[in-house]
mmCIF file of C-alpha atoms in Angstrom:
data_model
loop_
_atom_site.group_PDB
_atom_site.id
_atom_site.type_symbol
_atom_site.label_atom_id
_atom_site.label_comp_id
_atom_site.label_asym_id
_atom_site.label_seq_id
_atom_site.Cartn_x
_atom_site.Cartn_y
_atom_site.Cartn_z
ATOM 1 C CA MET A 1 23.642 14.208 0.484
ATOM 2 C CA GLN A 2 23.755 16.082 3.800
ATOM 3 C CA CYS A 3 25.738 13.561 5.805
ATOM 4 C CA SER A 4 27.909 14.625 8.581
ATOM 5 C CA TYR A 5 31.095 14.507 6.272
ATOM 6 C CA PHE A 6 29.304 17.109 3.936
ATOM 7 C CA ILE A 7 28.178 19.173 6.887
ATOM 8 C CA GLN A 8 31.549 19.453 8.244
ATOM 9 C CA ARG A 9 32.648 20.755 4.907
ATOM 10 C CA CYS A 10 35.096 17.821 4.202
ATOM 11 C CA CYS A 11 33.089 17.128 0.940
ATOM 12 C CA PRO A 12 31.567 19.219 -1.673
ATOM 13 C CA GLY A 13 28.539 16.732 -1.931
ATOM 14 C CA CYS A 14 27.458 13.820 -3.862
ATOM 15 C CA LYS A 15 26.474 15.808 -6.809
ATOM 16 C CA TRP A 16 29.322 18.149 -7.143
ATOM 17 C CA GLY A 17 32.214 16.666 -5.601
ATOM 18 C CA PRO A 18 34.377 13.418 -5.902
ATOM 19 C CA GLY A 19 32.922 11.935 -2.677
ATOM 20 C CA GLN A 20 36.351 10.636 -1.579
ATOM 21 C CA PRO A 21 36.593 10.799 2.359
ATOM 22 C CA VAL A 22 40.003 9.784 3.856
ATOM 23 C CA GLN A 23 39.058 6.209 3.710
ATOM 24 C CA GLY A 24 38.190 5.861 0.267
ATOM 25 C CA VAL A 25 35.624 6.134 -2.244
ATOM 26 C CA CYS A 26 32.208 7.500 -0.619
ATOM 27 C CA PRO A 27 29.580 4.539 -0.981
ATOM 28 C CA LEU A 28 26.598 7.243 -1.053
ATOM 29 C CA ALA A 29 28.371 9.278 -3.999
ATOM 30 C CA ARG A 30 29.262 5.898 -5.750
ATOM 31 C CA CYS A 31 25.770 4.679 -5.524
ATOM 32 C CA CYS A 32 24.235 7.981 -6.546
ATOM 33 C CA ARG A 33 26.251 8.183 -9.750
ATOM 34 C CA GLU A 34 25.699 4.533 -10.616
ATOM 35 C CA LYS A 35 21.950 4.964 -10.410
ATOM 36 C CA GLY A 36 22.065 8.276 -12.147
ATOM 37 C CA HIS A 37 20.691 10.401 -9.137
ATOM 38 C CA GLY A 38 21.949 13.716 -8.097
ATOM 39 C CA THR A 39 21.162 13.168 -4.593
ATOM 40 C CA CYS A 40 19.880 10.305 -2.659
ATOM 41 C CA ARG A 41 16.410 12.050 -2.202
ATOM 42 C CA SER A 42 15.502 11.432 -5.795
ATOM 43 C CA CYS A 43 15.866 7.568 -5.408
ATOM 44 C CA SER A 44 12.664 5.557 -4.676
ATOM 45 C CA LEU A 45 14.618 3.529 -2.263
ATOM 46 C CA ALA A 46 16.061 6.275 -0.221
ATOM 47 C CA TYR A 47 13.797 5.786 2.707
ATOM 48 C CA HIS A 48 14.952 2.150 3.326
ATOM 49 C CA CYS A 49 18.484 2.237 2.039
ATOM 50 C CA GLY A 50 21.048 0.702 4.113
ATOM 51 C CA LEU A 51 23.805 3.049 3.109
ATOM 52 C CA LEU A 52 21.786 6.026 3.657
ATOM 53 C CA ALA A 53 21.168 4.903 7.139
ATOM 54 C CA GLN A 54 24.975 4.887 7.860
ATOM 55 C CA ARG A 55 25.478 8.501 6.431
ATOM 56 C CA ASP A 56 26.251 9.882 10.064
ATOM 57 C CA PHE A 57 28.955 7.189 10.539
ATOM 58 C CA PHE A 58 31.459 8.830 8.363
ATOM 59 C CA PRO A 59 34.823 10.135 9.813
ATOM 60 C CA PRO A 60 34.724 13.276 11.913
ATOM 61 C CA ARG A 61 35.867 16.573 10.745
ATOM 62 C CA PRO A 62 39.663 16.674 10.815
ATOM 63 C CA ALA A 63 41.285 19.310 12.762
ATOM 64 C CA SER A 64 43.284 20.572 9.740
ATOM 65 C CA SER A 65 40.369 21.469 7.830
ATOM 66 C CA PRO A 66 40.424 25.350 6.964
ATOM 67 C CA TYR A 67 36.485 25.620 6.580
ATOM 68 C CA PRO A 68 33.859 26.207 9.338
ATOM 69 C CA PRO A 69 31.223 23.682 9.774
ATOM 70 C CA ARG A 70 28.089 24.223 7.292
ATOM 71 C CA GLN A 71 24.847 25.580 8.845
ATOM 72 C CA VAL A 72 22.280 23.472 7.006
ATOM 73 C CA ARG A 73 18.733 22.685 7.516
ATOM 74 C CA PRO A 74 17.837 18.972 8.622
ATOM 75 C CA ALA A 75 17.036 16.698 5.659
ATOM 76 C CA SER A 76 13.208 16.275 4.855
ATOM 77 C CA ILE A 77 13.251 12.729 5.235
ATOM 78 C CA PRO A 78 10.118 11.529 7.324
ATOM 79 C CA GLN A 79 10.621 10.827 10.787
ATOM 80 C CA VAL A 80 8.045 8.060 10.743
ATOM 81 C CA PRO A 81 9.832 4.707 11.146
ATOM 82 C CA PRO A 82 9.428 2.236 8.313
ATOM 83 C CA PRO A 83 7.263 -0.846 8.871
ATOM 84 C CA THR A 84 9.005 -4.159 10.004
ATOM 85 C CA VAL A 85 9.855 -6.472 7.157
ATOM 86 C CA GLU A 86 6.926 -8.773 8.345
ATOM 87 C CA LYS A 87 4.439 -6.040 8.244
ATOM 88 C CA ALA A 88 5.609 -4.876 4.902
ATOM 89 C CA ALA A 89 5.286 -8.466 3.546
ATOM 90 C CA ILE A 90 1.667 -8.773 4.713
ATOM 91 C CA LEU A 91 0.870 -5.266 3.200
ATOM 92 C CA SER A 92 2.408 -5.975 0.035
ATOM 93 C CA ARG A 93 0.938 -9.329 -0.551
ATOM 94 C CA TRP A 94 -2.684 -8.198 0.235
ATOM 95 C CA LEU A 95 -2.508 -4.733 -1.195
ATOM 96 C CA GLY A 96 -1.230 -6.523 -4.401
ATOM 97 C CA TRP A 97 -4.432 -8.703 -4.245
ATOM 98 C CA LEU A 98 -6.535 -5.722 -3.806
ATOM 99 C CA PHE A 99 -4.975 -4.161 -6.870
ATOM 100 C CA PHE A 100 -5.882 -7.318 -8.950
ATOM 101 C CA LEU A 101 -9.326 -7.539 -7.559
ATOM 102 C CA GLU A 102 -10.180 -4.047 -8.522
ATOM 103 C CA LEU A 103 -8.692 -4.580 -11.833
ATOM 104 C CA ALA A 104 -10.615 -7.751 -12.280
ATOM 105 C CA GLN A 105 -13.961 -5.799 -11.365
ATOM 106 C CA ILE A 106 -13.410 -3.298 -14.063
ATOM 107 C CA ILE A 107 -12.753 -6.220 -16.746
ATOM 108 C CA PHE A 108 -15.789 -7.909 -15.244
ATOM 109 C CA ALA A 109 -17.995 -4.852 -15.506
ATOM 110 C CA VAL A 110 -16.919 -4.278 -19.221
ATOM 111 C CA VAL A 111 -17.828 -7.846 -20.137
ATOM 112 C CA ILE A 112 -21.118 -7.803 -18.533
ATOM 113 C CA GLY A 113 -21.860 -4.545 -20.114
ATOM 114 C CA VAL A 114 -20.889 -5.996 -23.605
ATOM 115 C CA PHE A 115 -22.907 -9.164 -22.883
ATOM 116 C CA LEU A 116 -26.109 -7.023 -21.863
ATOM 117 C CA VAL A 117 -25.689 -4.936 -25.087
ATOM 118 C CA SER A 118 -25.171 -7.810 -27.631
ATOM 119 C CA PHE A 119 -27.796 -10.206 -26.201
ATOM 120 C CA LYS A 120 -30.254 -7.330 -25.469
ATOM 121 C CA VAL A 121 -30.786 -8.367 -22.008
ATOM 122 C CA SER A 122 -32.193 -5.726 -19.591
ATOM 123 C CA SER A 123 -30.701 -7.080 -16.469
ATOM 124 C CA ILE A 124 -28.572 -9.941 -14.794
ATOM 125 C CA PRO A 125 -30.780 -12.540 -13.266
ATOM 126 C CA PRO A 126 -31.225 -11.920 -9.458
ATOM 127 C CA MET A 127 -29.374 -15.091 -8.347
ATOM 128 C CA ALA A 128 -26.409 -14.329 -10.594
ATOM 129 C CA SER A 129 -26.247 -10.901 -9.365
ATOM 130 C CA LEU A 130 -26.418 -12.285 -5.674
ATOM 131 C CA LEU A 131 -23.776 -14.844 -6.087
ATOM 132 C CA SER A 132 -21.118 -12.276 -7.835
ATOM 133 C CA ASN A 133 -21.786 -9.752 -5.166
ATOM 134 C CA LEU A 134 -21.398 -12.412 -2.457
ATOM 135 C CA LEU A 135 -18.203 -13.429 -4.036
ATOM 136 C CA ILE A 136 -16.839 -10.021 -4.390
ATOM 137 C CA ILE A 137 -17.760 -9.018 -0.742
ATOM 138 C CA GLY A 138 -16.231 -12.116 0.630
ATOM 139 C CA ILE A 139 -12.828 -11.516 -1.347
ATOM 140 C CA TYR A 140 -12.835 -7.879 -0.105
ATOM 141 C CA CYS A 141 -13.372 -9.024 3.593
ATOM 142 C CA ILE A 142 -10.644 -11.653 3.391
ATOM 143 C CA ILE A 143 -8.233 -9.129 2.076
ATOM 144 C CA TYR A 144 -8.975 -6.486 4.659
ATOM 145 C CA PHE A 145 -9.119 -8.781 7.623
ATOM 146 C CA ARG A 146 -5.722 -10.125 6.376
ATOM 147 C CA LEU A 147 -4.326 -6.551 6.089
ATOM 148 C CA SER A 148 -5.478 -5.749 9.589
ATOM 149 C CA GLU A 149 -2.915 -8.405 10.643
ATOM 150 C CA ALA A 150 -0.527 -5.441 10.029
ATOM 151 C CA GLN A 151 -2.751 -2.486 10.765
ATOM 152 C CA SER A 152 -5.923 -2.853 12.695
ATOM 153 C CA GLY A 153 -7.401 -0.026 10.898
ATOM 154 C CA TYR A 154 -8.380 -2.171 8.004
ATOM 155 C CA ARG A 155 -10.944 -3.917 9.867
ATOM 156 C CA ILE A 156 -13.434 -0.806 9.448
ATOM 157 C CA PRO A 157 -13.778 -1.457 5.659
ATOM 158 C CA ALA A 158 -13.946 -5.013 6.135
ATOM 159 C CA ILE A 159 -17.085 -4.538 8.582
ATOM 160 C CA ALA A 160 -18.454 -1.796 6.151
ATOM 161 C CA HIS A 161 -18.704 -4.368 3.278
ATOM 162 C CA ILE A 162 -20.389 -6.941 5.624
ATOM 163 C CA VAL A 163 -22.982 -4.139 6.665
ATOM 164 C CA CYS A 164 -23.510 -3.513 2.870
ATOM 165 C CA PHE A 165 -24.474 -7.084 2.160
ATOM 166 C CA PRO A 166 -28.195 -6.883 3.397
ATOM 167 C CA LEU A 167 -28.441 -3.582 1.684
ATOM 168 C CA ILE A 168 -27.345 -5.435 -1.549
ATOM 169 C CA LEU A 169 -29.917 -8.062 -1.025
ATOM 170 C CA VAL A 170 -32.798 -5.729 -0.686
ATOM 171 C CA ILE A 171 -31.464 -3.929 -3.973
ATOM 172 C CA ILE A 172 -31.413 -7.278 -5.897
ATOM 173 C CA PHE A 173 -34.618 -8.700 -4.675
ATOM 174 C CA PHE A 174 -36.865 -5.658 -3.984
ATOM 175 C CA PRO A 175 -39.144 -4.760 -6.796
ATOM 176 C CA SER A 176 -38.113 -1.091 -7.572
ATOM 177 C CA TYR A 177 -41.634 -0.338 -9.127
ATOM 178 C CA LYS A 178 -43.336 -0.946 -5.809
ATOM 179 C CA ASN A 179 -41.643 1.938 -3.843
ATOM 180 C CA LEU A 180 -39.244 3.727 -6.003
ATOM 181 C CA THR A 181 -38.274 6.145 -3.155
ATOM 182 C CA PHE A 182 -37.425 3.387 -0.765
ATOM 183 C CA TYR A 183 -35.345 1.681 -3.437
ATOM 184 C CA ALA A 184 -33.221 4.699 -4.336
ATOM 185 C CA ALA A 185 -32.696 5.415 -0.617
ATOM 186 C CA ILE A 186 -31.220 1.929 -0.200
ATOM 187 C CA GLN A 187 -29.073 2.592 -3.158
ATOM 188 C CA LEU A 188 -27.881 5.803 -1.881
ATOM 189 C CA ILE A 189 -27.171 4.452 1.596
ATOM 190 C CA ASP A 190 -25.198 1.459 0.018
ATOM 191 C CA THR A 191 -23.147 3.875 -2.018
ATOM 192 C CA LEU A 192 -22.366 6.220 0.872
ATOM 193 C CA ILE A 193 -21.024 3.286 3.071
ATOM 194 C CA THR A 194 -18.840 2.096 0.278
ATOM 195 C CA LEU A 195 -17.371 5.346 -0.343
ATOM 196 C CA ALA A 196 -16.756 5.823 3.356
ATOM 197 C CA ALA A 197 -15.008 2.434 3.449
ATOM 198 C CA GLU A 198 -12.714 3.598 0.672
ATOM 199 C CA CYS A 199 -11.952 6.729 2.633
ATOM 200 C CA PHE A 200 -10.724 4.315 5.625
ATOM 201 C CA VAL A 201 -8.720 2.123 3.216
ATOM 202 C CA TYR A 202 -6.983 5.435 1.907
ATOM 203 C CA GLN A 203 -6.018 6.642 5.209
ATOM 204 C CA GLU A 204 -4.593 3.254 6.107
ATOM 205 C CA ASN A 205 -2.756 3.186 2.947
ATOM 206 C CA SER A 206 -1.141 6.403 3.647
ATOM 207 C CA LYS A 207 -0.002 5.204 7.158
ATOM 208 C CA ALA A 208 1.338 1.993 5.648
ATOM 209 C CA ILE A 209 3.615 3.850 3.295
ATOM 210 C CA GLN A 210 4.394 6.958 5.076
ATOM 211 C CA GLY A 211 7.761 5.623 6.542
ATOM 212 C CA LEU A 212 8.915 4.554 3.058
ATOM 213 C CA SER A 213 7.725 7.321 0.673
ATOM 214 C CA GLY A 214 6.351 10.680 1.885
ATOM 215 C CA GLY A 215 5.202 11.481 -1.643
ATOM 216 C CA ILE A 216 3.022 8.343 -2.049
ATOM 217 C CA ALA A 217 1.612 9.015 1.548
ATOM 218 C CA ARG A 218 0.890 12.483 0.762
ATOM 219 C CA GLY A 219 -0.886 11.179 -2.498
ATOM 220 C CA TRP A 220 -3.160 8.966 -0.507
ATOM 221 C CA LYS A 221 -3.927 11.781 1.871
ATOM 222 C CA TYR A 222 -4.982 14.152 -0.988
ATOM 223 C CA LEU A 223 -7.226 11.214 -2.517
ATOM 224 C CA TYR A 224 -8.627 10.694 0.795
ATOM 225 C CA VAL A 225 -9.797 14.463 0.929
ATOM 226 C CA VAL A 226 -11.018 14.314 -2.389
ATOM 227 C CA LEU A 227 -13.206 11.125 -1.815
ATOM 228 C CA ILE A 228 -14.637 12.801 1.304
ATOM 229 C CA CYS A 229 -15.626 15.839 -0.879
ATOM 230 C CA LEU A 230 -17.149 13.295 -3.609
ATOM 231 C CA THR A 231 -19.119 11.500 -0.780
ATOM 232 C CA GLY A 232 -20.446 14.753 0.317
ATOM 233 C CA ILE A 233 -21.516 15.672 -3.328
ATOM 234 C CA THR A 234 -23.006 12.412 -3.594
ATOM 235 C CA PHE A 235 -25.131 12.618 -0.494
ATOM 236 C CA PHE A 236 -26.098 16.162 -1.552
ATOM 237 C CA GLY A 237 -27.336 15.061 -4.984
ATOM 238 C CA GLY A 238 -29.294 12.080 -3.393
ATOM 239 C CA LEU A 239 -31.080 14.371 -1.063
ATOM 240 C CA LEU A 240 -31.859 16.704 -3.998
ATOM 241 C CA CYS A 241 -33.091 13.712 -5.939
ATOM 242 C CA PHE A 242 -35.780 13.093 -3.396
ATOM 243 C CA ILE A 243 -36.995 16.772 -3.541
ATOM 244 C CA ASP A 244 -36.768 17.154 -7.315
ATOM 245 C CA LEU A 245 -35.028 14.623 -9.685
ATOM 246 C CA SER A 246 -34.027 17.322 -12.063
ATOM 247 C CA LEU A 247 -32.255 19.069 -9.145
ATOM 248 C CA GLY A 248 -30.012 16.186 -8.242
ATOM 249 C CA VAL A 249 -29.075 14.874 -11.607
ATOM 250 C CA LEU A 250 -26.363 17.304 -12.111
ATOM 251 C CA PRO A 251 -24.533 16.930 -8.743
ATOM 252 C CA LEU A 252 -24.678 13.201 -9.312
ATOM 253 C CA LEU A 253 -23.235 13.131 -12.488
ATOM 254 C CA MET A 254 -20.404 15.490 -11.115
ATOM 255 C CA ALA A 255 -19.813 12.898 -8.424
ATOM 256 C CA CYS A 256 -19.851 9.731 -10.844
ATOM 257 C CA PHE A 257 -17.171 11.619 -13.102
ATOM 258 C CA GLY A 258 -15.138 12.529 -10.078
ATOM 259 C CA ILE A 259 -15.246 9.117 -8.739
ATOM 260 C CA MET A 260 -14.036 7.583 -11.885
ATOM 261 C CA ILE A 261 -11.057 9.750 -11.972
ATOM 262 C CA GLU A 262 -10.322 9.103 -8.360
ATOM 263 C CA PHE A 263 -10.552 5.404 -9.052
ATOM 264 C CA ILE A 264 -7.999 5.676 -11.728
ATOM 265 C CA VAL A 265 -5.613 7.628 -9.575
ATOM 266 C CA SER A 266 -6.133 5.160 -6.509
ATOM 267 C CA MET A 267 -5.094 2.259 -8.852
ATOM 268 C CA VAL A 268 -1.946 3.980 -9.760
ATOM 269 C CA LEU A 269 -1.009 4.851 -6.128
ATOM 270 C CA LEU A 270 -1.919 1.220 -5.084
ATOM 271 C CA HIS A 271 0.516 -0.064 -7.794
ATOM 272 C CA LYS A 272 3.424 2.451 -6.556
ATOM 273 C CA THR A 273 2.605 1.407 -2.925
ATOM 274 C CA VAL A 274 3.026 -2.212 -3.518
ATOM 275 C CA ASN A 275 6.207 -1.598 -5.518
ATOM 276 C CA THR A 276 7.623 0.455 -2.852
ATOM 277 C CA LEU A 277 7.106 -2.058 -0.341
ATOM 278 C CA LEU A 278 8.475 -5.093 -2.499
ATOM 279 C CA GLY A 279 11.540 -2.708 -2.928
ATOM 280 C CA TYR A 280 11.864 -2.167 0.911
ATOM 281 C CA ILE A 281 11.586 -5.993 1.459
ATOM 282 C CA SER A 282 14.057 -6.688 -1.174
ATOM 283 C CA ALA A 283 16.651 -4.136 0.111
ATOM 284 C CA ALA A 284 16.206 -5.553 3.776
ATOM 285 C CA GLU A 285 16.936 -8.971 2.649
ATOM 286 C CA GLN A 286 19.927 -7.750 0.710
ATOM 287 C CA SER A 287 21.299 -5.849 3.740
ATOM 288 C CA ARG A 288 20.897 -9.122 5.934
ATOM 289 C CA GLY A 289 23.194 -10.942 3.497
ATOM 290 C CA PRO A 290 23.269 -14.703 2.833
ATOM 291 C CA SER A 291 22.088 -16.698 5.557
ATOM 292 C CA LEU A 292 24.490 -19.218 7.023
#
């Protein structure tokens, strides 16, 4: 690790050297060896580690050292400060609920699909569809508004879900056979608003984890860019469908396949984000020590 003791050429480093400064065994080197890491950077808890925060408090370079100070590049640890423990607790709790909600939606969709196929039902009754959508939108709004207590940007997807509710009413109760073009336009607008709301969620997730894990934050940023591209493809395919149905089918199929892959990746990133936040909270509580 590039601590001040290493930079002053008094230690060969956590990976290669004994890590024994004048006052005893180096806690950084000992921690690295116990966890099986070559350096602190490969540890998932490096960005909120109490030992790592003290790396510049090691003894100064003794005058008797025959080696000149090293010229090294600064460590690539993100300069964004981590969230407070209180904010991290809010984020971990409600992002965890968001993970389970989206997982429950997948299971629910599979069960409904099996039910429709097994009993040869063409569609879900309108009132059942209305109640299920109302319940899902309500839960999403609660989660995003609670997340906005830690980061105000989560209010945007909450408002977007509220805006989508009248569109869902039209989709459920409007007979599609009366005006197919109008029905398809409402479906397209609802899909685009939902995708745009997800873009804001990814952006806020990246901000939430940026001070703790640069890798996960970059993953959310990449996914944000991918989702913007998929939203554009969906919009382009929808417009082509209004011109000629055969022209828009391929772009919409590509967008659907891309959204499926993007959703799986987002679930993995969401799980990692929640675990990182929980690890940060646990490390912070341990560094505080037992309360008197």
